[in-house]
mmCIF file of C-alpha atoms and ligand atoms in Angstrom:
data_model
loop_
_atom_site.group_PDB
_atom_site.id
_atom_site.type_symbol
_atom_site.label_atom_id
_atom_site.label_comp_id
_atom_site.label_asym_id
_atom_site.label_seq_id
_atom_site.Cartn_x
_atom_site.Cartn_y
_atom_site.Cartn_z
ATOM 1 C CA MET K 215 -16.592 7.355 12.071
ATOM 2 C CA SER K 216 -17.787 4.639 10.970
ATOM 3 C CA THR K 217 -16.344 1.276 12.036
ATOM 4 C CA ARG K 218 -13.521 0.444 9.843
ATOM 5 C CA ARG K 219 -14.092 -3.102 8.099
ATOM 6 C CA ILE K 220 -11.157 -5.993 8.238
ATOM 7 C CA LEU K 221 -10.791 -8.977 6.244
ATOM 8 C CA VAL K 222 -8.687 -11.801 7.854
ATOM 9 C CA VAL K 223 -7.413 -13.641 4.870
ATOM 10 C CA GLU K 224 -5.330 -17.325 6.409
ATOM 11 C CA ASP K 225 -5.603 -20.922 6.280
ATOM 12 C CA GLU K 226 -4.369 -21.350 9.431
ATOM 13 C CA PRO K 227 -7.037 -21.401 11.544
ATOM 14 C CA THR K 228 -4.254 -20.959 14.728
ATOM 15 C CA ILE K 229 -3.419 -16.899 12.794
ATOM 16 C CA GLY K 230 -6.199 -16.839 11.841
ATOM 17 C CA ASP K 231 -8.248 -16.779 14.113
ATOM 18 C CA ALA K 232 -5.637 -15.380 16.961
ATOM 19 C CA VAL K 233 -5.822 -12.156 14.287
ATOM 20 C CA ALA K 234 -9.405 -12.161 13.809
ATOM 21 C CA ASP K 235 -10.229 -11.285 17.426
ATOM 22 C CA ARG K 236 -7.403 -9.067 17.969
ATOM 23 C CA LEU K 237 -8.368 -7.584 14.837
ATOM 24 C CA SER K 238 -12.098 -7.521 16.330
ATOM 25 C CA VAL K 239 -11.314 -6.362 19.922
ATOM 26 C CA GLU K 240 -9.919 -4.353 18.788
ATOM 27 C CA GLY K 241 -12.979 -2.594 17.764
ATOM 28 C CA TYR K 242 -13.006 -3.472 14.177
ATOM 29 C CA ASP K 243 -15.680 -5.285 11.745
ATOM 30 C CA VAL K 244 -13.550 -8.293 11.144
ATOM 31 C CA SER K 245 -14.743 -11.092 7.490
ATOM 32 C CA ARG K 246 -12.736 -14.153 7.170
ATOM 33 C CA ALA K 247 -12.186 -15.586 4.069
ATOM 34 C CA TRP K 248 -9.476 -19.514 4.248
ATOM 35 C CA ASP K 249 -8.651 -19.531 0.834
ATOM 36 C CA GLY K 250 -7.876 -17.503 -2.805
ATOM 37 C CA PRO K 251 -11.074 -17.381 -3.952
ATOM 38 C CA GLY K 252 -12.833 -16.915 -0.862
ATOM 39 C CA ALA K 253 -11.193 -14.409 -0.393
ATOM 40 C CA VAL K 254 -11.998 -12.559 -3.758
ATOM 41 C CA GLU K 255 -15.604 -13.379 -3.271
ATOM 42 C CA LEU K 256 -15.782 -11.657 -0.357
ATOM 43 C CA PHE K 257 -13.604 -9.029 -0.844
ATOM 44 C CA THR K 258 -16.453 -7.584 -3.315
ATOM 45 C CA THR K 259 -19.610 -8.846 -0.852
ATOM 46 C CA THR K 260 -18.094 -7.469 1.899
ATOM 47 C CA GLU K 261 -16.071 -3.804 0.910
ATOM 48 C CA PRO K 262 -13.817 -3.718 3.535
ATOM 49 C CA ASP K 263 -10.839 -0.968 4.225
ATOM 50 C CA VAL K 264 -8.139 -3.065 5.234
ATOM 51 C CA VAL K 265 -7.358 -6.523 3.602
ATOM 52 C CA VAL K 266 -4.841 -8.674 5.671
ATOM 53 C CA LEU K 267 -3.299 -10.584 3.744
ATOM 54 C CA ASP K 268 -1.399 -14.440 3.957
ATOM 55 C CA VAL K 269 0.396 -15.586 1.249
ATOM 56 C CA MET K 270 0.499 -19.467 0.974
ATOM 57 C CA LEU K 271 -3.613 -19.854 0.535
ATOM 58 C CA PRO K 272 -4.887 -23.413 -1.649
ATOM 59 C CA GLY K 273 -7.483 -22.255 -4.747
ATOM 60 C CA PHE K 274 -4.428 -19.839 -5.452
ATOM 61 C CA ASP K 275 -1.762 -17.788 -3.487
ATOM 62 C CA GLY K 276 -2.436 -14.653 -2.034
ATOM 63 C CA HIS K 277 0.120 -12.674 -4.568
ATOM 64 C CA GLU K 278 -3.042 -13.562 -7.301
ATOM 65 C CA VAL K 279 -5.671 -12.225 -4.938
ATOM 66 C CA CYS K 280 -3.416 -9.304 -3.848
ATOM 67 C CA ARG K 281 -2.906 -8.936 -7.646
ATOM 68 C CA ARG K 282 -7.382 -9.672 -7.918
ATOM 69 C CA ILE K 283 -9.099 -6.834 -5.667
ATOM 70 C CA GLN K 284 -6.722 -4.327 -6.611
ATOM 71 C CA ALA K 285 -7.945 -4.357 -9.968
ATOM 72 C CA VAL K 286 -11.510 -3.992 -8.197
ATOM 73 C CA ARG K 287 -10.700 -1.270 -6.046
ATOM 74 C CA PRO K 288 -7.572 0.436 -4.817
ATOM 75 C CA VAL K 289 -6.961 -1.067 -1.662
ATOM 76 C CA PRO K 290 -4.475 -1.624 1.589
ATOM 77 C CA VAL K 291 -3.136 -4.518 1.574
ATOM 78 C CA LEU K 292 -0.229 -6.178 4.064
ATOM 79 C CA MET K 293 0.958 -9.217 3.297
ATOM 80 C CA LEU K 294 1.706 -12.363 6.761
ATOM 81 C CA THR K 295 5.405 -13.653 4.719
ATOM 82 C CA ALA K 296 6.558 -17.037 6.442
ATOM 83 C CA ARG K 297 10.018 -16.020 5.242
ATOM 84 C CA ASP K 298 11.353 -13.170 4.904
ATOM 85 C CA ASP K 299 12.290 -13.329 1.326
ATOM 86 C CA GLU K 300 13.408 -10.853 -0.650
ATOM 87 C CA ALA K 301 11.390 -11.999 -4.416
ATOM 88 C CA ASP K 302 8.063 -12.789 -2.062
ATOM 89 C CA ILE K 303 8.354 -9.258 -1.195
ATOM 90 C CA VAL K 304 9.730 -7.992 -4.443
ATOM 91 C CA VAL K 305 6.234 -9.529 -6.251
ATOM 92 C CA GLY K 306 3.893 -8.847 -3.517
ATOM 93 C CA LEU K 307 4.853 -5.208 -4.668
ATOM 94 C CA GLY K 308 4.648 -5.584 -7.405
ATOM 95 C CA VAL K 309 1.394 -7.473 -7.396
ATOM 96 C CA GLY K 310 -0.048 -4.073 -4.969
ATOM 97 C CA ALA K 311 0.418 -5.248 -1.416
ATOM 98 C CA ASP K 312 1.672 -2.644 0.617
ATOM 99 C CA ASP K 313 3.220 -3.669 3.596
ATOM 100 C CA TYR K 314 4.618 -6.758 4.761
ATOM 101 C CA LEU K 315 4.760 -9.082 8.275
ATOM 102 C CA THR K 316 6.998 -12.373 8.784
ATOM 103 C CA LYS K 317 5.364 -14.936 10.822
ATOM 104 C CA PRO K 318 5.385 -15.692 13.470
ATOM 105 C CA PHE K 319 4.997 -11.715 14.419
ATOM 106 C CA ARG K 320 3.351 -10.068 17.465
ATOM 107 C CA MET K 321 -0.206 -9.214 17.683
ATOM 108 C CA ARG K 322 0.783 -5.216 18.523
ATOM 109 C CA GLU K 323 2.755 -5.136 15.598
ATOM 110 C CA LEU K 324 0.089 -6.257 13.655
ATOM 111 C CA VAL K 325 -1.961 -3.702 15.686
ATOM 112 C CA ALA K 326 0.375 -1.274 14.724
ATOM 113 C CA ARG K 327 0.649 -2.329 10.979
ATOM 114 C CA VAL K 328 -2.923 -2.001 10.238
ATOM 115 C CA ALA K 329 -3.420 1.315 12.320
ATOM 116 C CA ALA K 330 -0.783 2.640 9.586
ATOM 117 C CA LEU K 331 -2.752 2.138 6.602
ATOM 118 C CA LEU K 332 -6.134 2.661 7.976
ATOM 119 C CA ARG K 333 -4.465 6.819 8.910
ATOM 120 C CA ARG K 334 -3.445 6.324 4.688
ATOM 121 C CA VAL K 335 -7.143 5.812 4.171
ATOM 122 C CA GLU K 336 -8.509 8.550 6.431
ATOM 123 C CA ARG K 337 -6.133 10.842 5.123
ATOM 124 C CA ALA K 338 -7.213 9.958 1.197
ATOM 125 C CA GLU K 339 -11.164 10.574 2.656
ATOM 126 C CA GLU K 340 -10.376 13.416 3.959
ATOM 127 C CA LEU K 341 -8.307 15.403 1.112
ATOM 128 C CA ALA K 342 -11.628 13.978 -0.976
ATOM 129 C CA ALA K 343 -14.125 15.526 0.872
ATOM 130 C CA SER K 344 -12.234 18.157 1.573
ATOM 131 C CA GLY K 345 -13.291 19.043 -1.985
ATOM 132 C CA ASP K 346 -9.170 19.408 -3.006
ATOM 133 C CA ASP K 347 -9.441 18.632 -6.799
ATOM 134 C CA SER K 348 -6.164 20.334 -7.533
ATOM 135 C CA VAL K 349 -4.121 18.365 -10.371
ATOM 136 C CA ARG K 350 -0.175 18.641 -11.014
ATOM 137 C CA ASP K 351 0.704 18.984 -13.999
ATOM 138 C CA TRP K 352 3.840 18.700 -15.870
ATOM 139 C CA PRO K 353 5.191 17.686 -19.516
ATOM 140 C CA GLY K 354 3.153 13.823 -19.669
ATOM 141 C CA LEU K 355 2.505 13.540 -15.887
ATOM 142 C CA ARG K 356 -0.539 14.275 -14.762
ATOM 143 C CA ILE K 357 -1.358 13.793 -11.392
ATOM 144 C CA ASP K 358 -4.962 14.352 -9.857
ATOM 145 C CA LEU K 359 -4.774 14.580 -6.146
ATOM 146 C CA GLY K 360 -8.874 14.496 -6.259
ATOM 147 C CA ALA K 361 -9.656 11.709 -8.161
ATOM 148 C CA ARG K 362 -6.031 9.822 -6.680
ATOM 149 C CA ARG K 363 -6.163 9.437 -10.818
ATOM 150 C CA THR K 364 -2.539 9.518 -11.975
ATOM 151 C CA TRP K 365 -1.489 10.006 -15.907
ATOM 152 C CA VAL K 366 1.879 9.576 -17.416
ATOM 153 C CA ASP K 367 2.259 10.596 -21.033
ATOM 154 C CA ASP K 368 -1.356 11.009 -21.462
ATOM 155 C CA ALA K 369 -2.594 7.356 -20.420
ATOM 156 C CA GLU K 370 -3.769 6.172 -17.511
ATOM 157 C CA VAL K 371 -1.489 4.348 -14.784
ATOM 158 C CA HIS K 372 -2.993 2.031 -11.909
ATOM 159 C CA LEU K 373 -1.028 3.212 -8.734
ATOM 160 C CA THR K 374 -1.326 1.412 -5.567
ATOM 161 C CA PRO K 375 -2.058 2.917 -2.544
ATOM 162 C CA THR K 376 0.860 2.952 -1.831
ATOM 163 C CA GLU K 377 2.204 4.521 -4.373
ATOM 164 C CA PHE K 378 -0.195 6.806 -5.270
ATOM 165 C CA GLU K 379 1.065 8.553 -1.717
ATOM 166 C CA LEU K 380 4.695 8.199 -2.507
ATOM 167 C CA LEU K 381 4.130 9.870 -6.038
ATOM 168 C CA ALA K 382 1.884 12.500 -4.205
ATOM 169 C CA TYR K 383 3.661 13.600 -1.228
ATOM 170 C CA LEU K 384 7.140 13.545 -3.741
ATOM 171 C CA SER K 385 5.198 16.084 -6.727
ATOM 172 C CA GLU K 386 5.093 18.642 -3.086
ATOM 173 C CA SER K 387 7.754 19.595 -4.193
ATOM 174 C CA PRO K 388 9.895 18.808 -7.196
ATOM 175 C CA GLY K 389 13.620 18.245 -7.465
ATOM 176 C CA THR K 390 13.543 18.115 -3.495
ATOM 177 C CA VAL K 391 14.880 14.869 -2.320
ATOM 178 C CA LEU K 392 13.149 13.791 -0.220
ATOM 179 C CA THR K 393 14.807 11.104 2.374
ATOM 180 C CA ARG K 394 14.078 8.281 2.905
ATOM 181 C CA GLU K 395 13.004 8.008 6.919
ATOM 182 C CA ARG K 396 11.326 11.383 6.607
ATOM 183 C CA LEU K 397 8.868 9.643 3.720
ATOM 184 C CA LEU K 398 8.311 6.414 5.713
ATOM 185 C CA ALA K 399 7.388 8.654 8.263
ATOM 186 C CA ARG K 400 4.671 11.128 5.542
ATOM 187 C CA VAL K 401 3.053 7.920 3.799
ATOM 188 C CA TRP K 402 3.813 4.428 6.091
ATOM 189 C CA GLY K 403 2.558 7.196 9.319
ATOM 190 C CA TRP K 404 6.023 4.835 10.766
ATOM 191 C CA GLY K 405 8.687 6.593 13.554
ATOM 192 C CA GLU K 406 11.533 6.016 13.493
ATOM 193 C CA GLY K 407 13.253 2.987 13.304
ATOM 194 C CA GLY K 408 11.482 1.889 10.486
ATOM 195 C CA ALA K 409 12.411 -0.659 7.892
ATOM 196 C CA THR K 410 13.469 1.659 4.610
ATOM 197 C CA ARG K 411 13.450 -1.068 2.817
ATOM 198 C CA THR K 412 10.282 -0.151 3.133
ATOM 199 C CA VAL K 413 10.272 2.206 1.135
ATOM 200 C CA ASP K 414 13.227 1.484 -1.827
ATOM 201 C CA SER K 415 11.157 -1.018 -3.087
ATOM 202 C CA HIS K 416 7.608 0.529 -3.180
ATOM 203 C CA VAL K 417 9.428 3.615 -5.062
ATOM 204 C CA LYS K 418 10.706 0.433 -7.807
ATOM 205 C CA ALA K 419 6.853 -0.126 -8.120
ATOM 206 C CA LEU K 420 6.662 3.947 -8.715
ATOM 207 C CA ARG K 421 8.554 3.806 -10.802
ATOM 208 C CA ALA K 422 8.630 0.866 -13.027
ATOM 209 C CA LYS K 423 4.940 2.325 -13.691
ATOM 210 C CA ILE K 424 5.984 6.059 -14.553
ATOM 211 C CA GLY K 425 8.782 5.504 -15.869
ATOM 212 C CA ALA K 426 12.715 5.354 -14.188
ATOM 213 C CA SER K 427 13.942 8.611 -14.757
ATOM 214 C CA ARG K 428 11.144 10.754 -12.920
ATOM 215 C CA VAL K 429 12.577 9.534 -9.706
ATOM 216 C CA ARG K 430 15.766 10.421 -9.057
ATOM 217 C CA THR K 431 17.948 8.157 -6.302
ATOM 218 C CA VAL K 432 19.974 9.954 -4.423
ATOM 219 C CA HIS K 433 22.332 7.248 -2.410
ATOM 220 C CA GLY K 434 21.733 6.558 1.379
ATOM 221 C CA VAL K 435 19.201 9.474 1.607
ATOM 222 C CA GLY K 436 16.269 9.625 -0.494
ATOM 223 C CA TYR K 437 14.724 9.822 -3.743
ATOM 224 C CA ALA K 438 13.692 13.620 -5.480
ATOM 225 C CA LEU K 439 10.274 13.803 -8.415
ATOM 226 C CA GLU K 440 11.917 15.076 -11.253
ATOM 227 C CA VAL K 441 9.341 16.659 -13.363
ATOM 228 C CA GLY K 442 11.090 18.773 -16.612
ATOM 229 C CA ARG K 443 11.265 17.340 -19.971
ATOM 230 C CA ASP K 444 12.662 14.537 -21.393
ATOM 231 C CA ARG K 445 11.679 12.064 -19.573
HETATM 232 CA CA1 LIG L 706 -0.923 -20.380 4.570
#
């Protein structure tokens, strides 16, 4: 497998250096940007597999960066945020972030999150390489697993990598409730103790795109995809 490329966007030199150095030591090919415009430019020239993105940046902020790069190509994004602010996180997920780390964080934790995002990239590549071109088709909802594309009522909707993984997994067994722990393990690759709130936030974002009634909530348990008519 070729060396994975990671774009680190952080204007604070101490944090940016520490993150970039550690990821380099882990064997990744790391490039650095220090502001919003620089991040978008470097994204197109270096084609990273994962982006580690600070929220507060000069130029324009990390949310705007995320919005712009996701429009170019879906890519897993790990956001770095200064505070554990629910509103911040909801905005981030809305523009296509996959995961969050609140400063200060442990470098070991950052490496684990990046590795989890890369495992998802690998799974997607394996699926594409295996020639699995299966299309799941229900009234008003179509999912092309090979091309990783989704249509609602014949209009294509653009899902982030995480949203697509979530939908693909839910669509393996429509109508069946999958627990948040199971979704977390499968989609995020996290074991016990993962943040089930992460699942809730991404389901919320997915619902906004494919229709709220398509994902049924079983409170305190998990979620199921509903594919019947009249959705
Ligand atoms: Ca900053």
